[in-house]
Coordinates of N, CA, C and O in Angstrom, one line a residue:
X1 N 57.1 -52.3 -37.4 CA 56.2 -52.0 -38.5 C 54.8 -52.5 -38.3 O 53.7 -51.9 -38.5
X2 N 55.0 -53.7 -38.0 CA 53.7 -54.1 -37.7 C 52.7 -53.7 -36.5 O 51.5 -53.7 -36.6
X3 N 53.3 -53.4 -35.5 CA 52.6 -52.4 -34.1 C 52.2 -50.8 -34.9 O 51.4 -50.0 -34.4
X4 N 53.0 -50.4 -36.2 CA 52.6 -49.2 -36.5 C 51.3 -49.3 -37.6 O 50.4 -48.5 -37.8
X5 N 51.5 -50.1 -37.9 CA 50.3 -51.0 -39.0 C 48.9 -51.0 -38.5 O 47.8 -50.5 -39.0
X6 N 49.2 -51.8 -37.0 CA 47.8 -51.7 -36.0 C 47.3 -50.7 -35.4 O 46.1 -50.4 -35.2
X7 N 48.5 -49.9 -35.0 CA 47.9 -48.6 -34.7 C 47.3 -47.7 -35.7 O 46.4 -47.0 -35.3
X8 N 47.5 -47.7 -36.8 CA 46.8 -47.0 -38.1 C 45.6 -47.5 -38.2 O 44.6 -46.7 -38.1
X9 N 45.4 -48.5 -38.3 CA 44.2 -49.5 -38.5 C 43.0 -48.9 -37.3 O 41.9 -48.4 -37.4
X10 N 43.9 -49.3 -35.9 CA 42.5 -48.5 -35.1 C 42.2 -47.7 -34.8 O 41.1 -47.5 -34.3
X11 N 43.4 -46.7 -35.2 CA 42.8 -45.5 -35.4 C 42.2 -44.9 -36.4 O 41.4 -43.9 -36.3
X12 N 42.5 -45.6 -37.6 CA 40.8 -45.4 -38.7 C 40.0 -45.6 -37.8 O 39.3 -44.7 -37.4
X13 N 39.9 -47.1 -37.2 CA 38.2 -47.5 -37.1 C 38.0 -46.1 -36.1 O 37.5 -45.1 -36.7
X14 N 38.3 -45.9 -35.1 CA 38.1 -45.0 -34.4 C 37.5 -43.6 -34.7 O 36.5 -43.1 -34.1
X15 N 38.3 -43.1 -35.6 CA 37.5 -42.2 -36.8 C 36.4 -42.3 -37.5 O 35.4 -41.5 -37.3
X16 N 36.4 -43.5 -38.4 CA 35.2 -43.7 -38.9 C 34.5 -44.6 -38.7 O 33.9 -45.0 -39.7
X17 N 34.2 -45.6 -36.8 CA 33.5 -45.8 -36.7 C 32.0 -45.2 -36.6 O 31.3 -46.2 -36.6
X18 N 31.4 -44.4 -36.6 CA 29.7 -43.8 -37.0 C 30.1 -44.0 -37.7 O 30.2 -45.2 -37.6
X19 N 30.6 -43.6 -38.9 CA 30.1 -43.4 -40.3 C 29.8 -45.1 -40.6 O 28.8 -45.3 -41.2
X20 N 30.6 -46.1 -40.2 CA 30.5 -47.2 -40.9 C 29.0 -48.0 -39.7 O 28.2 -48.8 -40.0
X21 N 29.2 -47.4 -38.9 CA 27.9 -47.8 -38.0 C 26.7 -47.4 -38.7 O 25.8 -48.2 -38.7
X22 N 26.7 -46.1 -39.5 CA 25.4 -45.7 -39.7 C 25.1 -46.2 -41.8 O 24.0 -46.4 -42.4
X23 N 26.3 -46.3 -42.1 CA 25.9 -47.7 -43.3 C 26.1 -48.8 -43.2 O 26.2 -49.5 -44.2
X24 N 26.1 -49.4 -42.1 CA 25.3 -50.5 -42.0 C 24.0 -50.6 -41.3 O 22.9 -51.2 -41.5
X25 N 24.5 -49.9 -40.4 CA 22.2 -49.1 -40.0 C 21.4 -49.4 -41.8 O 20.7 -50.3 -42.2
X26 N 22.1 -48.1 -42.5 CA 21.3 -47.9 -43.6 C 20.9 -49.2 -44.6 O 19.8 -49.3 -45.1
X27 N 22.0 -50.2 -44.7 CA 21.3 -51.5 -45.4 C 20.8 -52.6 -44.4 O 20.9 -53.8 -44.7
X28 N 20.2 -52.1 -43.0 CA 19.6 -53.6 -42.6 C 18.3 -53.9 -43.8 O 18.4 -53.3 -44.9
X29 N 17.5 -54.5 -43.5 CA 16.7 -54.8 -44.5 C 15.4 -55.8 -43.2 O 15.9 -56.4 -42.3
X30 N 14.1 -55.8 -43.3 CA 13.6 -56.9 -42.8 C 13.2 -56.3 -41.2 O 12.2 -56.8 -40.6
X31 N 13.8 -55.4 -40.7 CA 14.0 -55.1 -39.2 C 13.0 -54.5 -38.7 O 11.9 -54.4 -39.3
X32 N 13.2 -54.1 -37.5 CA 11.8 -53.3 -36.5 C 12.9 -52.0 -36.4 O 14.1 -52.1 -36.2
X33 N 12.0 -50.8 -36.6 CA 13.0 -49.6 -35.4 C 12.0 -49.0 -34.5 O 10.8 -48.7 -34.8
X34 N 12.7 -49.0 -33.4 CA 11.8 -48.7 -32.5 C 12.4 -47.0 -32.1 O 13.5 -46.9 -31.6
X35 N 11.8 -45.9 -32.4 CA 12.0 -44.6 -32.0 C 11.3 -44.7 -30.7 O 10.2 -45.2 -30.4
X36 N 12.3 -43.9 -29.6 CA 11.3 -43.6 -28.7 C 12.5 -44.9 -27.4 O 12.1 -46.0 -27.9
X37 N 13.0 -45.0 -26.9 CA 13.7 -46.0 -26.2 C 13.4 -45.6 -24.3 O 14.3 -45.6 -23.4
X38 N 11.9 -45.3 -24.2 CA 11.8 -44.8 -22.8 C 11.3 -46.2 -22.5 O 11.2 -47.0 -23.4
X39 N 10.8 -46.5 -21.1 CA 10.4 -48.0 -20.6 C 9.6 -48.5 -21.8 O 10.0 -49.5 -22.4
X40 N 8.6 -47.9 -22.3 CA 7.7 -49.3 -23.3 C 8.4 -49.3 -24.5 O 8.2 -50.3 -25.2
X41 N 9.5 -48.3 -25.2 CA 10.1 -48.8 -26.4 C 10.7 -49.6 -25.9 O 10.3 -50.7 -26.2
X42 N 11.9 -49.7 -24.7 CA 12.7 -50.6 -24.4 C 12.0 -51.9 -24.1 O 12.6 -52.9 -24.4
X43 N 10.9 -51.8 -23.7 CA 10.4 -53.4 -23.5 C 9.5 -54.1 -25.1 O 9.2 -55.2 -25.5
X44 N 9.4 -53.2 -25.5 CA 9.0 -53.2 -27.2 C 10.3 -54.0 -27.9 O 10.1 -54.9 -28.7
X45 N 11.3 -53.7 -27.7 CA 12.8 -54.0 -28.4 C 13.3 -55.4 -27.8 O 13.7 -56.4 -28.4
X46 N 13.0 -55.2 -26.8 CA 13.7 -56.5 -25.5 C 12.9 -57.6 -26.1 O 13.5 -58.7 -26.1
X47 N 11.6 -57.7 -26.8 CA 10.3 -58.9 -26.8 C 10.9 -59.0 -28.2 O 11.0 -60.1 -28.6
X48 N 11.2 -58.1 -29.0 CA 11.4 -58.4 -30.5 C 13.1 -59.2 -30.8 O 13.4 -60.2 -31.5
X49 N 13.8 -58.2 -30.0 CA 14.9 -58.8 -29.7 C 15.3 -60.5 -29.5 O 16.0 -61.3 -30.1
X50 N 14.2 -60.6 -28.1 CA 14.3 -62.3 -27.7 C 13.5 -63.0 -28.9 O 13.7 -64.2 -29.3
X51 N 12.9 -62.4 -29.4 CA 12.2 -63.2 -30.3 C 12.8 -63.2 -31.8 O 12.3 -63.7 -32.8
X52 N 14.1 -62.7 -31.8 CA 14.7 -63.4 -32.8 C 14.8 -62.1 -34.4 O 15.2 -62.4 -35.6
X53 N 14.1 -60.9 -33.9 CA 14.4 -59.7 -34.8 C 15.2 -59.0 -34.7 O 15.6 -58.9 -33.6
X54 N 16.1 -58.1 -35.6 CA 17.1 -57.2 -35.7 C 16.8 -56.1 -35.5 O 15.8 -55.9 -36.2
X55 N 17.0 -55.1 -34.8 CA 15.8 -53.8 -33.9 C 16.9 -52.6 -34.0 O 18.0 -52.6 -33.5
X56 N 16.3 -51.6 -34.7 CA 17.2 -50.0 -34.5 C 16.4 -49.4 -34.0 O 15.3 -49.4 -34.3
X57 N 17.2 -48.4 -32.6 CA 16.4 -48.2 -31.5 C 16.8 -46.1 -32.4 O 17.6 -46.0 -33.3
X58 N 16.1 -45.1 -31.9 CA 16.5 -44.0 -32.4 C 16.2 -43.5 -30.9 O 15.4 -44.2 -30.2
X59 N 16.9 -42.3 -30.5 CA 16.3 -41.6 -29.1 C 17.2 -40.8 -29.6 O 18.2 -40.8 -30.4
X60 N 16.6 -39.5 -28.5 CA 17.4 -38.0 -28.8 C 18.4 -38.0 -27.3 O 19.1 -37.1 -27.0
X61 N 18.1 -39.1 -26.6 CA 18.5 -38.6 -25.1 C 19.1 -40.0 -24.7 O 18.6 -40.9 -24.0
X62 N 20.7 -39.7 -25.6 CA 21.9 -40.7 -25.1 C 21.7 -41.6 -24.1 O 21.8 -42.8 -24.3
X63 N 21.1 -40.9 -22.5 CA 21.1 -41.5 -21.6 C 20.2 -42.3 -21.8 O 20.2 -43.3 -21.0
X64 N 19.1 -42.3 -22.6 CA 18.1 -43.4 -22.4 C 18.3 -44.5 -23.0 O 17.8 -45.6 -22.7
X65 N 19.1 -44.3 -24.1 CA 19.4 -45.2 -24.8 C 20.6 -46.3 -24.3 O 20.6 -47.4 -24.7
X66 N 21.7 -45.9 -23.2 CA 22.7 -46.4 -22.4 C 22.1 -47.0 -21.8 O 22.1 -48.2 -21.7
X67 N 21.2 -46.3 -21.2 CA 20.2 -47.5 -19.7 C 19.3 -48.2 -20.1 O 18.8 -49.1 -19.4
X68 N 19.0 -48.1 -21.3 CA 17.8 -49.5 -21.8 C 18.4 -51.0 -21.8 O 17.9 -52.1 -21.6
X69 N 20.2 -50.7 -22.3 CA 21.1 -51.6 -21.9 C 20.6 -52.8 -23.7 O 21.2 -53.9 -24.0
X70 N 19.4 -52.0 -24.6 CA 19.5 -52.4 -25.9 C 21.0 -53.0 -26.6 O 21.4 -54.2 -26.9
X71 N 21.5 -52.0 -26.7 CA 23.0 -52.3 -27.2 C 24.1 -53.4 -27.2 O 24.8 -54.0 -28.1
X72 N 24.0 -53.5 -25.8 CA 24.4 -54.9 -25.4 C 23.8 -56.5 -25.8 O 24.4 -57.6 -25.8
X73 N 22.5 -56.1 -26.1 CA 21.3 -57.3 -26.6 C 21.5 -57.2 -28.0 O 20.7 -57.9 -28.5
X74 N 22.2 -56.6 -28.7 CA 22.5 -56.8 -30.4 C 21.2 -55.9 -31.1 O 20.4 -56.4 -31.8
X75 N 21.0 -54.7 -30.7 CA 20.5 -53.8 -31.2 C 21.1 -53.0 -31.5 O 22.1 -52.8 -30.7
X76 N 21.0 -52.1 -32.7 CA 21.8 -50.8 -33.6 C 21.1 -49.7 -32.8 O 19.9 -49.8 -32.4
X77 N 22.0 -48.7 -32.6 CA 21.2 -47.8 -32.0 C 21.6 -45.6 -32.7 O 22.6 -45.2 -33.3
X78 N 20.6 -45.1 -32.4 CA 21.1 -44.0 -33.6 C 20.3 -43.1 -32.6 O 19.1 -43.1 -32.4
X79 N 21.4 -42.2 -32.0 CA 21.0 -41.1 -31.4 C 20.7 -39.9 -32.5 O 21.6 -39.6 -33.2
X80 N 19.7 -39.5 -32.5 CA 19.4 -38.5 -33.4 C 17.7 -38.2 -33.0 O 17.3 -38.5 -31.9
X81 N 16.9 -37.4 -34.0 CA 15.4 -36.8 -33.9 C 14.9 -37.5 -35.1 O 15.2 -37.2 -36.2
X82 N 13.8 -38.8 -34.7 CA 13.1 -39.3 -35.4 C 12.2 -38.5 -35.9 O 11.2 -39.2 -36.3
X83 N 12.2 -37.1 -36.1 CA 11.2 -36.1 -37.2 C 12.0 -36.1 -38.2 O 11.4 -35.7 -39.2
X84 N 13.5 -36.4 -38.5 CA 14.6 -36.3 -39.3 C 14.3 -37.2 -40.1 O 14.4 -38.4 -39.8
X85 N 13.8 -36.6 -41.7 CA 14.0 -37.9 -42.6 C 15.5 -38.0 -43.3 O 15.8 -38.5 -44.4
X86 N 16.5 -37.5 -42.2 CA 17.9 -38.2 -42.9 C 17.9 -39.4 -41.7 O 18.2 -40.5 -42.0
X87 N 17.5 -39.1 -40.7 CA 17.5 -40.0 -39.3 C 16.8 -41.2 -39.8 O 17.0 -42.3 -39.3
X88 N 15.5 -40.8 -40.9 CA 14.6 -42.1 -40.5 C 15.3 -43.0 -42.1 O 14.9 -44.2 -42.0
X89 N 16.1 -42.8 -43.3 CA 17.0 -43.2 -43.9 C 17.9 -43.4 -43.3 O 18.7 -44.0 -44.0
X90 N 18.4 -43.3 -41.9 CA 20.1 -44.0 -41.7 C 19.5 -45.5 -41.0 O 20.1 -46.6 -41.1
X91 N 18.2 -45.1 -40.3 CA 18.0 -46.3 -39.5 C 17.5 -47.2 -40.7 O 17.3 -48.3 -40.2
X92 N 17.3 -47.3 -42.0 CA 16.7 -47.9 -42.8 C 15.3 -48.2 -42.2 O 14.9 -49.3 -41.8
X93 N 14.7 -47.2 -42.2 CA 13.0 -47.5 -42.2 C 12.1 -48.2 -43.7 O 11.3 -49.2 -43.8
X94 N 12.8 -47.1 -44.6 CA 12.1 -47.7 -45.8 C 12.1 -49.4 -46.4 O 11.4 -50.1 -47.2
X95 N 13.2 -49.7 -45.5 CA 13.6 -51.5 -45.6 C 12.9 -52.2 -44.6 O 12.8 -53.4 -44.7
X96 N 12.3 -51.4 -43.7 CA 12.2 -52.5 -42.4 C 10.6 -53.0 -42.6 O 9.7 -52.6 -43.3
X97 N 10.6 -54.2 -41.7 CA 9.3 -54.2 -41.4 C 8.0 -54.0 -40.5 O 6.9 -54.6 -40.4
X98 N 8.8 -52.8 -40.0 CA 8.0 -52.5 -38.7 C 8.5 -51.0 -38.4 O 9.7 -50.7 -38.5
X99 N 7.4 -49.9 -37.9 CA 8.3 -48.8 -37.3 C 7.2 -49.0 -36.0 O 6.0 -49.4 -36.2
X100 N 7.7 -48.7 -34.9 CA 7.0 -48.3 -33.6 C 8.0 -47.3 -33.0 O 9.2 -47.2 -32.8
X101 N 6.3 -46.5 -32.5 CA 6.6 -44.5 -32.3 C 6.2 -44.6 -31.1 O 5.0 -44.7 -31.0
X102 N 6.9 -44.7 -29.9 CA 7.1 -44.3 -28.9 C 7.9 -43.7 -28.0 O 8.6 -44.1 -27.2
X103 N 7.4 -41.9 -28.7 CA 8.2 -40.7 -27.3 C 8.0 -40.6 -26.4 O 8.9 -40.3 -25.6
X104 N 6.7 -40.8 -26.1 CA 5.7 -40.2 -25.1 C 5.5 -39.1 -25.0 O 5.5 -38.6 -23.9
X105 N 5.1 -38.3 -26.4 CA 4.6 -36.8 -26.8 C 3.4 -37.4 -27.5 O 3.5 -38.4 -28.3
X106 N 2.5 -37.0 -27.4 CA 1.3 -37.5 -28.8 C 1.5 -36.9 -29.7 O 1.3 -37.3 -30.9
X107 N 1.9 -35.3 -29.4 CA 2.5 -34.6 -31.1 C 4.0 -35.0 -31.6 O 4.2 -35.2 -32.8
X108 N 5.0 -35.2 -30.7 CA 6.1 -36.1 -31.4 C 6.1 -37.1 -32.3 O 6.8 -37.2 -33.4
X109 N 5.1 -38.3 -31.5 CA 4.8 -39.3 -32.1 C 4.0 -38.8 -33.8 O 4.2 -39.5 -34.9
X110 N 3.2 -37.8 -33.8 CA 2.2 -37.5 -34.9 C 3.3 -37.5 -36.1 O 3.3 -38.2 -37.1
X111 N 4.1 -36.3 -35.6 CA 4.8 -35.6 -36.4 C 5.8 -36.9 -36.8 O 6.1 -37.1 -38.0
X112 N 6.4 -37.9 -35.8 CA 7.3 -38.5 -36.8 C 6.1 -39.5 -37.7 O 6.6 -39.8 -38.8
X113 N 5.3 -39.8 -37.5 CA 4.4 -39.9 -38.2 C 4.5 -39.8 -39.3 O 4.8 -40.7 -40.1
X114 N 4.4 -38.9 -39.6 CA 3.9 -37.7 -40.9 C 5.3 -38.2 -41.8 O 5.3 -38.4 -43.0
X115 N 6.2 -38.3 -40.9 CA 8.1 -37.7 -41.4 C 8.1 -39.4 -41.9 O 8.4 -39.3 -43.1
X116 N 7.9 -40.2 -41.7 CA 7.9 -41.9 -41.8 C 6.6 -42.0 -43.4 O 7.0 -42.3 -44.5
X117 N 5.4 -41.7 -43.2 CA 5.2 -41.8 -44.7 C 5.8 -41.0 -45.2 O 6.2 -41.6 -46.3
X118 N 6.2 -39.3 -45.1 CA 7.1 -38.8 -46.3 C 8.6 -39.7 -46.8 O 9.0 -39.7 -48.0
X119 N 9.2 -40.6 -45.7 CA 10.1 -41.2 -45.9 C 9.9 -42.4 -46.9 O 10.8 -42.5 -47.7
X120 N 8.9 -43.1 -46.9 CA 8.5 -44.2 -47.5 C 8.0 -44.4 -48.8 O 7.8 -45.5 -49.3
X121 N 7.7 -43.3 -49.4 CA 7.3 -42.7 -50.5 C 7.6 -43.2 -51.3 O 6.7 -43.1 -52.2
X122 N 9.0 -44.0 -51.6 CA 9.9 -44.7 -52.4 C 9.4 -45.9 -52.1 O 9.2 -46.5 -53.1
X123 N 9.2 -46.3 -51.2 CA 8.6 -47.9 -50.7 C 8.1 -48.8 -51.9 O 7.0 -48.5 -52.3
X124 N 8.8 -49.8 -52.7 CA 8.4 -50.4 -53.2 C 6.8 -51.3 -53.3 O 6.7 -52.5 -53.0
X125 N 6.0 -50.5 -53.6 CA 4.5 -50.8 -53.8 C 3.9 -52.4 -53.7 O 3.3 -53.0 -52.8
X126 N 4.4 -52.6 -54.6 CA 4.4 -54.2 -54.5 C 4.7 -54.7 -53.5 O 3.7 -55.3 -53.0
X127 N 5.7 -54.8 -52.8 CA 6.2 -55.3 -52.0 C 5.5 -55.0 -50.8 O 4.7 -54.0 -50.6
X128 N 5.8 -56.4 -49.5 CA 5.3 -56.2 -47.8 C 5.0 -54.4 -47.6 O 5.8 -53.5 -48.0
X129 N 3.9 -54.1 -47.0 CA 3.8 -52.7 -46.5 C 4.0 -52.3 -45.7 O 3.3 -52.8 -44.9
X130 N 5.1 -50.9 -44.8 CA 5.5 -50.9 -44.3 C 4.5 -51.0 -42.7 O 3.6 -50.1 -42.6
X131 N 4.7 -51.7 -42.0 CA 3.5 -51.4 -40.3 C 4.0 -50.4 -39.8 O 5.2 -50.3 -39.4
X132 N 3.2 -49.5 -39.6 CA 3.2 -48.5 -38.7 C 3.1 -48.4 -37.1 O 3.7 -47.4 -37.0
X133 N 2.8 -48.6 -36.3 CA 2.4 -48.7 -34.7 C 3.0 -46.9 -33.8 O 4.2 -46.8 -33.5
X134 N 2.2 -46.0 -33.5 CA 2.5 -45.0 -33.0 C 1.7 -44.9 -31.9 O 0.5 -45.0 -32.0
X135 N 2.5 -44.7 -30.4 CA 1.3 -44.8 -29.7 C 0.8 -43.4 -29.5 O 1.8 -42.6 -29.6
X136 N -0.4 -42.7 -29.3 CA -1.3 -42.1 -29.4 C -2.5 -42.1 -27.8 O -3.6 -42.8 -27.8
X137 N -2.0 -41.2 -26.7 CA -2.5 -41.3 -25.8 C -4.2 -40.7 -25.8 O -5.2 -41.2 -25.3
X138 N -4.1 -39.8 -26.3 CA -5.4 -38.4 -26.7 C -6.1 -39.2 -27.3 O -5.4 -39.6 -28.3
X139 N -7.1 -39.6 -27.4 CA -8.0 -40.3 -28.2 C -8.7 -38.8 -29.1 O -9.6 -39.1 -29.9
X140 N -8.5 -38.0 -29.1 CA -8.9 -37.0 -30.1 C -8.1 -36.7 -31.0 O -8.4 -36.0 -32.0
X141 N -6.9 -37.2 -30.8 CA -5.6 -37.0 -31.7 C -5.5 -38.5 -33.1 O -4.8 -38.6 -34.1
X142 N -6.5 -39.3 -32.3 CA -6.2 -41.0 -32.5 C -6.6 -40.8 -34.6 O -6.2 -41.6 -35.5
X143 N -7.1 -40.0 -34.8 CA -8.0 -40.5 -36.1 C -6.9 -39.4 -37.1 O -7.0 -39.3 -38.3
X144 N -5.8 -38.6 -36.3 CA -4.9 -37.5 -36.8 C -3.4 -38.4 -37.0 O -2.4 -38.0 -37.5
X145 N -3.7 -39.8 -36.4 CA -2.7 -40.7 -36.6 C -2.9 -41.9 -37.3 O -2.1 -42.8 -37.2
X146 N -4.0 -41.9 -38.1 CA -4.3 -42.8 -39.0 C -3.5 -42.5 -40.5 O -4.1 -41.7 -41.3
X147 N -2.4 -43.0 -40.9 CA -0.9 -42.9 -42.2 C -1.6 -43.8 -43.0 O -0.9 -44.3 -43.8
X148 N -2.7 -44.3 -43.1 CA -3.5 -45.1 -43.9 C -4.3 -43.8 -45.1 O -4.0 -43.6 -46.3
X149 N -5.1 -43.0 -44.3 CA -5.9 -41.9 -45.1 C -5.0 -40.8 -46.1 O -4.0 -40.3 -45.7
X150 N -5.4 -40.5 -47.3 CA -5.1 -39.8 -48.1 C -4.9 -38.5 -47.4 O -4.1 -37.8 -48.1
X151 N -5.3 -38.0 -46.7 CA -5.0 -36.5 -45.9 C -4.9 -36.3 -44.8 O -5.3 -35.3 -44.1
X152 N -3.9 -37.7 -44.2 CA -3.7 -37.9 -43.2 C -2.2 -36.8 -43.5 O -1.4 -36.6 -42.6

């Protein structure tokens, strides 16, 4: 009875491990997410990591995210498309205190951009404001990534 007990049990978690991965993604609170997990997100994560922050990494490309070797260092990680504002709600953006945008597209980066203040909208006013950091190679693009400006 009890070996059939445990087997039930892990085979829930097994099932509904994402789902409980991705609500507790949803209530971190305080954290960095780093979209984008190619060498400079990963070394972005690794410095915040050692330094004592809770870091959700987002990438669309599984493999990048296995070889950054994040996961193992106590980072949440969420394969999905950081243009997704259900993606940028599971990672809890609107809680965190940091987003840094590195695809390595300058229009990826824009566009999650754009998708990160529509997400934040709800952002408690009063409260710490959320930091943005997108990197932005095109210096002609650079003033099209300013989430500060009203028609940005």
């Amino acid at each position: 009875v009890v070996a059939a007990f445990g087997t039930i049990i892990s085979t829930l978690l097994a099932v509904f491990a994402e789902r409980i991965h991705r609500v507790l993604m949803r209530r971190m609170s305080g954290h960095a997410v780093i979209i984008g997990v190619g060498q400079a997100g990963s070394q972005l994560a690794t410095s915040l990591i050692d330094g004592g922050w809770k870091v959700a990494i987002v990438d669309t490309d599984e493999h990048a995210i296995r070889a950054s070797g994040l996961v193992g260092h106590g980072a949440r990680e969420l394969l999905d498309d950081g243009r997704e504002l259900a993606t940028l709600h599971a990672v809890g953006a609107c809680s965190a205190d940091v987003v840094i945008v590195v695809t390595g597209s300058d229009t990826r980066n824009l566009t999650i951009g754009k998708a990160i203040r529509r997400a934040v909208v709800s952002r408690n006013s009063c409260g710490q404001p959320l930091q943005v950091f997108m990197h932005i190679s095109d210096s002609r693009l650079a003033s099209i990534g300013d989430l500060s400006r009203e028609d940005a």
